[in-house]
XYZ file of C-alpha atoms in Angstrom:
378
model
C 68.089 87.955 131.319
C 71.069 90.250 131.798
C 70.786 92.954 134.408
C 70.724 96.472 133.034
C 74.303 97.181 134.089
C 75.466 93.986 132.376
C 74.018 94.837 128.979
C 76.544 95.099 126.179
C 76.923 98.339 124.219
C 75.009 97.528 121.033
C 76.282 100.641 119.237
C 79.850 99.338 119.472
C 78.785 95.846 118.365
C 76.834 97.204 115.374
C 79.791 99.401 114.377
C 82.117 96.387 114.391
C 79.637 94.444 112.244
C 79.642 97.314 109.715
C 83.450 97.382 109.797
C 83.441 93.644 109.087
C 81.164 94.114 106.075
C 83.347 96.931 104.706
C 86.452 94.824 105.260
C 85.126 91.787 103.379
C 83.786 93.850 100.456
C 87.033 95.817 100.097
C 89.279 92.755 100.404
C 87.147 91.072 97.743
C 87.705 94.056 95.454
C 91.444 94.098 96.229
C 91.702 90.397 95.356
C 91.933 91.345 91.669
C 95.526 92.434 92.233
C 96.463 89.946 94.970
C 98.421 86.796 94.150
C 96.212 83.709 93.955
C 98.809 81.815 95.991
C 97.494 83.652 99.064
C 94.185 81.818 98.724
C 90.695 83.180 99.301
C 91.380 86.164 101.550
C 87.680 86.976 101.944
C 87.023 83.514 103.348
C 90.094 83.733 105.578
C 89.094 87.161 106.902
C 85.571 85.838 107.592
C 87.067 82.966 109.578
C 89.307 85.345 111.521
C 86.273 87.475 112.372
C 84.443 84.380 113.631
C 87.461 83.377 115.712
C 87.568 86.956 116.973
C 83.967 86.655 118.161
C 85.014 83.591 120.161
C 87.852 85.626 121.661
C 85.395 88.364 122.639
C 83.142 85.779 124.301
C 86.101 84.403 126.279
C 87.098 87.886 127.466
C 83.498 88.612 128.478
C 83.423 85.371 130.457
C 86.668 85.910 132.375
C 86.213 89.677 132.938
C 88.907 92.337 132.836
C 90.051 91.814 136.419
C 91.176 88.290 135.553
C 93.326 89.685 132.718
C 94.871 92.267 135.041
C 95.806 89.554 137.556
C 97.491 87.556 134.777
C 99.176 90.585 133.176
C 102.738 89.543 134.085
C 102.278 85.988 132.793
C 100.764 87.270 129.538
C 103.654 89.736 129.164
C 106.301 87.038 129.697
C 104.635 84.720 127.169
C 104.493 87.501 124.565
C 108.145 88.437 125.118
C 109.212 84.795 124.781
C 107.264 84.504 121.533
C 109.101 87.575 120.171
C 112.435 86.036 121.181
C 111.595 82.688 119.564
C 110.718 84.497 116.336
C 114.352 85.492 115.905
C 115.322 81.806 115.820
C 112.294 79.999 114.425
C 110.293 82.689 112.610
C 109.547 82.210 108.917
C 111.127 84.985 106.787
C 108.509 86.901 104.767
C 109.603 89.996 102.812
C 112.994 89.870 104.580
C 111.362 90.038 108.031
C 110.946 87.393 110.721
C 107.661 88.702 112.107
C 105.512 85.568 111.798
C 105.222 81.976 112.901
C 103.825 80.037 109.954
C 101.492 77.253 111.091
C 100.641 74.785 108.293
C 96.917 74.628 107.588
C 96.173 77.672 109.745
C 98.296 80.534 108.467
C 100.744 82.970 110.009
C 100.684 84.352 113.542
C 102.311 87.701 114.322
C 103.205 87.898 118.047
C 103.833 91.670 117.970
C 100.087 92.236 117.510
C 99.349 90.483 120.798
C 102.283 92.235 122.451
C 100.284 95.468 122.136
C 97.510 93.990 124.298
C 100.063 92.681 126.779
C 101.649 96.114 127.164
C 98.259 97.724 127.716
C 97.438 95.224 130.456
C 100.703 95.396 132.381
C 101.022 99.184 132.084
C 97.413 99.659 133.249
C 98.158 97.538 136.327
C 101.462 99.300 137.037
C 99.902 102.761 136.718
C 96.978 101.735 138.931
C 99.354 100.385 141.595
C 101.451 103.560 141.416
C 98.400 105.776 141.819
C 97.122 103.610 144.694
C 100.475 103.660 146.507
C 101.370 107.352 146.221
C 98.834 110.120 146.772
C 101.545 112.738 146.346
C 104.584 111.047 144.734
C 108.013 112.638 144.937
C 110.239 113.187 141.920
C 112.267 110.159 143.039
C 109.096 108.013 143.154
C 108.147 109.135 139.666
C 111.655 108.606 138.274
C 111.760 105.020 139.543
C 108.251 104.371 138.218
C 109.188 105.749 134.784
C 112.331 103.597 134.753
C 110.330 100.427 135.524
C 107.664 101.090 132.915
C 110.249 102.088 130.321
C 112.110 98.796 130.808
C 108.821 96.946 130.322
C 108.386 98.644 126.931
C 112.014 98.596 125.770
C 112.428 94.805 126.003
C 109.722 93.916 123.436
C 110.679 97.006 121.403
C 114.234 95.751 120.942
C 113.083 92.225 120.124
C 110.572 93.545 117.599
C 113.040 95.981 116.039
C 115.420 93.075 115.334
C 112.765 91.210 113.284
C 112.614 93.968 111.857
C 109.165 95.536 112.374
C 109.434 99.293 112.831
C 105.669 99.833 112.669
C 105.041 97.636 115.709
C 107.755 99.420 117.706
C 106.095 102.743 116.922
C 102.806 101.326 118.212
C 104.431 100.168 121.474
C 105.732 103.696 122.071
C 102.398 105.310 121.167
C 100.626 103.061 123.692
C 103.273 103.780 126.330
C 103.231 107.568 126.044
C 99.440 107.652 125.738
C 98.988 105.719 128.972
C 101.784 107.501 130.821
C 100.216 110.851 129.945
C 97.220 109.995 132.170
C 99.311 108.295 134.878
C 99.478 111.460 136.978
C 103.245 112.032 136.720
C 104.565 115.573 136.360
C 104.481 117.251 132.948
C 108.230 117.953 133.119
C 108.981 114.308 132.361
C 107.220 114.553 128.995
C 109.107 117.768 128.176
C 112.397 116.017 128.967
C 111.413 113.008 126.830
C 110.394 115.315 123.991
C 113.747 117.126 124.072
C 115.712 113.860 124.195
C 113.591 112.451 121.379
C 114.088 115.549 119.198
C 117.859 115.442 119.743
C 117.997 111.712 118.963
C 115.804 111.940 115.860
C 117.642 115.054 114.692
C 120.991 113.275 115.003
C 119.757 110.243 113.069
C 118.290 112.412 110.293
C 121.534 114.409 110.088
C 123.595 111.233 109.661
C 121.091 109.794 107.170
C 121.110 112.787 104.834
C 124.622 114.220 105.289
C 126.777 111.352 106.549
C 125.223 108.258 104.963
C 128.432 106.209 105.100
C 128.793 106.907 108.801
C 125.093 106.128 109.310
C 125.468 102.712 107.649
C 128.622 102.040 109.689
C 126.786 102.657 112.967
C 123.269 101.371 112.197
C 123.683 99.070 109.187
C 122.026 99.007 105.777
C 118.761 97.561 107.103
C 117.837 100.688 109.059
C 119.054 102.875 106.178
C 116.628 101.087 103.845
C 113.753 101.489 106.292
C 114.371 105.220 106.641
C 114.719 105.505 102.873
C 111.277 103.907 102.531
C 109.793 106.311 105.093
C 111.241 109.437 103.470
C 109.867 108.467 100.057
C 106.594 110.089 101.117
C 108.157 113.570 100.913
C 108.308 113.419 97.126
C 105.379 111.067 96.623
C 107.760 108.705 94.851
C 107.461 104.944 94.702
C 105.119 102.664 92.783
C 102.931 101.943 95.803
C 102.175 105.545 96.733
C 102.038 106.913 93.188
C 99.542 104.304 92.005
C 97.457 104.576 95.172
C 97.187 108.351 94.762
C 96.282 107.957 91.082
C 93.608 105.423 92.001
C 92.099 107.663 94.676
C 92.411 110.861 92.671
C 90.564 109.451 89.683
C 87.648 108.104 91.759
C 85.649 111.334 91.902
C 82.573 111.690 94.112
C 81.081 108.202 93.713
C 84.141 106.165 92.729
C 84.827 103.657 89.971
C 82.487 101.071 91.527
C 82.968 97.791 93.367
C 85.830 95.628 92.075
C 86.925 98.306 89.615
C 90.187 99.495 91.114
C 91.795 101.058 88.015
C 95.474 100.416 88.726
C 97.702 97.997 90.628
C 99.581 98.901 93.809
C 101.277 96.532 96.311
C 99.697 95.613 99.665
C 96.247 96.537 98.373
C 94.510 94.234 100.841
C 96.506 95.268 103.913
C 98.456 98.525 104.288
C 96.759 100.297 101.361
C 93.232 98.954 101.698
C 91.852 102.488 102.198
C 93.047 103.321 98.675
C 91.020 100.369 97.325
C 87.909 101.499 99.208
C 88.364 105.137 98.119
C 88.877 104.208 94.464
C 85.781 101.980 94.501
C 83.399 104.268 96.391
C 84.891 107.713 95.849
C 84.884 110.768 98.069
C 81.387 110.117 99.396
C 82.156 106.548 100.452
C 85.473 107.593 101.997
C 83.783 110.396 103.952
C 81.195 107.961 105.308
C 83.913 105.505 106.371
C 85.892 108.240 108.115
C 82.671 109.419 109.824
C 82.017 105.865 111.047
C 85.567 105.604 112.393
C 85.142 108.981 114.129
C 81.844 107.834 115.674
C 83.479 104.643 116.969
C 86.401 106.558 118.481
C 84.020 109.044 120.095
C 82.121 106.197 121.771
C 85.374 104.929 123.288
C 86.417 108.383 124.473
C 83.034 108.857 126.182
C 83.603 105.632 128.132
C 86.531 107.260 129.937
C 84.201 109.848 131.487
C 81.975 107.184 133.056
C 82.230 105.817 136.592
C 84.575 102.920 135.891
C 87.582 101.390 137.662
C 90.856 103.282 137.313
C 92.598 100.321 135.722
C 89.862 100.204 133.074
C 90.373 103.912 132.404
C 94.097 103.401 131.880
C 93.750 100.452 129.512
C 91.016 102.289 127.617
C 93.457 105.160 127.039
C 95.950 102.605 125.682
C 93.354 101.154 123.319
C 92.250 104.582 122.093
C 95.870 105.680 121.578
C 96.570 102.535 119.564
C 93.462 102.650 117.369
C 93.397 106.401 116.703
C 97.093 106.512 115.823
C 96.730 103.560 113.442
C 93.690 105.105 111.781
C 95.388 108.468 111.262
C 98.697 106.928 110.196
C 97.166 104.422 107.767
C 94.834 106.866 106.022
C 97.479 109.605 106.135
C 100.162 107.484 104.479
C 97.666 106.252 101.869
C 96.929 109.792 100.692
C 100.568 110.893 100.919
C 100.351 113.073 104.037
C 102.387 110.784 106.322
C 105.358 108.422 105.874
C 104.701 104.831 104.789
C 105.227 102.654 107.862
C 103.347 99.428 107.141
C 100.634 100.129 109.742
C 97.244 98.655 108.864
C 93.731 100.114 109.163
C 92.044 98.543 112.226
C 89.132 96.160 111.510
C 89.374 96.832 107.752
C 92.760 95.568 106.538
C 93.291 91.865 106.000
C 95.267 90.099 108.723
C 94.501 87.352 111.179
C 96.751 88.367 114.078
C 95.931 92.067 113.838
C 92.190 91.406 113.630
C 92.286 89.052 116.612
C 94.171 91.663 118.639
C 91.489 94.254 117.799
C 88.740 91.830 118.780
C 90.491 91.253 122.108
C 90.374 95.020 122.588
C 86.654 94.948 121.821
C 86.151 92.279 124.482
C 87.961 94.458 127.017
C 85.944 97.511 125.950
C 82.622 95.672 126.297
C 83.670 94.526 129.761
C 84.451 98.036 130.938
C 81.782 99.275 133.310
C 80.739 95.748 134.299
C 83.579 95.146 136.761
C 83.666 96.717 140.232
C 84.364 100.424 140.342
C 86.560 100.396 143.437
C 90.293 100.889 143.539
C 92.138 97.610 143.562
C 95.884 96.995 143.832
C 97.075 94.038 141.772
C 100.068 92.124 143.085
C 102.810 90.948 140.762
């Protein structure tokens, strides 16, 4: 029998089971418009969920503290895998984001890089907080420099694949965790100003000096920005057909496996459009309510008496999941740019699903480890 404090949070487990059911049903419906060469995606997603359960069991066995102690090793392995992708990755849709393993499928290292960043940043922030009760500006500046270098290395390697969506996720995780690190607010204001100037300059060159933009950044980045800015006019087959599919669904939807029109990436990036077209406004509202309930459960964990390192990594997980949920649903209904970010636990994808299940293992462990401050040595 488990002691009371060691009991797992059944509400989180039940929510994940419901997510799994929604995922399999929606992928099955999306299969109508998915190439048969991809195989039985429902079966593959079921297998990935089962493998994910094994991953959760492993995390529960080793505990979070073990992961924190191995954070540097995990980070180095993930960075090496991103580097090897540039030389040995299999090109898919003009991107080298995956290792293709015959008989198993494709593995996307950037998904696991997110977990690695959460782990190493949580340890670094915990060590910083444990070392300095009242850090000086110099202490904070050096700390920011170290953490920024940790994030920039995988960001550059991932950007060269190219995978802009993953880079965005790295930065979301970084700023989310740094916001609770205890550093002065002025650093975020400075970053915001630098970011606005940088983004403003890029947008200026893109719209008004396109030849100069291509000369400096190349056609690849120009194409990616062109794809992002398509959302302003709602143009493009993918978005137009997705909006038509959702808009015609009404209150109850067209019904299971009755998506009325084709749009690309229906089982991955635009899976919410498939669900909304099948089950209408009511089904979509229930799914959003379930996602909100799940996020609320995670946010409540932060307020509990848990180790500081657990608090920091939990902020990273929440930042990652909430941003992906908002971005994916937002781009599906035309409110946000299309970035290729999937809907957690729902979209098809082995690597992404396994990374989410690793997060679940960490979440279920939170509260079980000791609650005392602990400084991890690199």
